[in-house]
Amino acid sequence: VTMDGTGAHGFGVVDDACVVVDADRIAWLGRRVDAPPLGGVKRVDARGACVMPGLVDCHTHLVFAGERSDEFARRARGETYAQIMAAGGGIRSTMNKVRAASLDALVDDTMTRAHALSRRGVTTVEIKSGYGLDVENELKMLRAARIVGERGPVDVVPTLLAAHAVPPEYDDDDHHDGGGASAWVARIVSDPLPEVAREKLATSCDVFIEQNAFSVDDARTLLRAAQSHGLHARVHAEQLTHQGGAQLAAEVGALSAGHLEFVDDDDIAALAKANVACEVLALAQVFLRGLRAIPGRKLVDAGCVVAGGTDGNPGTAMSSDLPLAAGLAVTQCGLTAEEALRGMTVNAARAVGLDDRGVLAAGKRADLVVLSGASPVDLVYRWSEPLARVVVRAGHVVWEA
Ligand code: NIG
Ligand code: FE
């Protein structure tokens, strides 16, 4: 299943196929009977099972410390995510743990989660900062993400999300740092943004647009500055309430907008027109017992590029099961099974700004998954079964069941 856009559902199916890999790239792909002479190369026998592109998790907060099971239990008793955040829990609770953690400890914890993703067939993962909320600790998170990409089983696409929450140091005007969300955005723009861009510690800049987080105006200032440094813009938009984040994503030409529970028809039209990749994060919707379903069906029908991710994080999606996220996108958000599968391959690559993966073709990255069955639909149907039998990342086998 090449996902090259041809044939039924754009799956580009080649029967009885052979993929020839040279170093980290696909050198040749086609029917096995047509394959070039292969001599003594190492072979992986798929035994008639499905081979498809390595999965791309286009939206995660995988670098974190600690956990927040207490908040999960509180929500089950009736508190909302917003109430817990307003009471000082939520993102700030993880912030305290991240600030206290060493770089090595963050790398170790994140590496464990990266291996869990890899075993599910993921070969590329986007990772955001956003639990440091001061310059030093935002940089520490991005360095941890980079190290995981260098040493771990997945490629890492790093995103600066310093505008994830207002840091406690910026809570009130009489504190010496003072001045709230706008002041923190001004600080991000002066430092660390230039350093992050210079050292290529991130390729995108994201912002959480929400009540008690960042306004559309603050987000516009930040994203325009990030773009002037050569970073892509990304947005957490309309997750809990309607704030105008989706329209801003369209206005600035963001690479992606995630969540989108509260988008309206005008927003959807704007996202489609501006070609913003829409991230359906169904695990977070369900984990938070969200009051609205992400309108995946409407997004696809309006012509949006629709991707799916885990949103893996301790507060709203404590899971690294990307195929389950895709299964939930089908049953909760109205995607077809085939759309959900494109959403974690070709469209997810689009959502992280990479055109060399998510598709199998000569010249593309040799990121492949061999499933344990013949149909890729099993990935969204057999919930939480480990279906990735062999995972190849950049030409190397990184996981074999
Ligand atoms: O994508 N919505 C904001 N950010 C995260 C949650 C972060 C957290 O609660 O720790 C999300 O769902
Ligand atoms: Fe998120």
Tab-separated table of N, CA and C in Angstrom, residues 25 51 61 114 132 172 251 266 376:
chain	number	residue	atom	x	y	z
A	25	ARG	N	16.934	5.285	1.585
A	25	ARG	CA	15.919	5.637	0.576
A	25	ARG	C	15.356	4.399	-0.117
A	51	VAL	N	2.458	-4.189	3.360
A	51	VAL	CA	3.575	-3.279	3.631
A	51	VAL	C	3.087	-1.877	3.299
A	61	HIS	N	3.088	15.793	22.488
A	61	HIS	CA	3.823	16.509	23.543
A	61	HIS	C	4.606	15.428	24.296
A	114	ALA	N	8.985	6.903	22.865
A	114	ALA	CA	9.305	6.815	21.436
A	114	ALA	C	9.357	5.355	20.995
A	132	GLY	N	8.147	23.738	29.748
A	132	GLY	CA	9.233	24.418	30.442
A	132	GLY	C	8.761	25.789	30.883
A	172	ASP	N	0.824	37.986	37.216
A	172	ASP	CA	0.198	39.244	37.603
A	172	ASP	C	1.142	40.402	37.377
A	251	GLU	N	-5.295	32.716	8.117
A	251	GLU	CA	-4.743	34.047	7.810
A	251	GLU	C	-3.215	34.024	7.674
A	266	ASP	N	-17.662	28.587	8.558
A	266	ASP	CA	-16.766	29.592	7.968
A	266	ASP	C	-15.304	29.235	8.233
A	376	PRO	N	-4.576	-3.029	5.439
A	376	PRO	CA	-4.227	-1.894	6.303
A	376	PRO	C	-5.404	-1.458	7.166
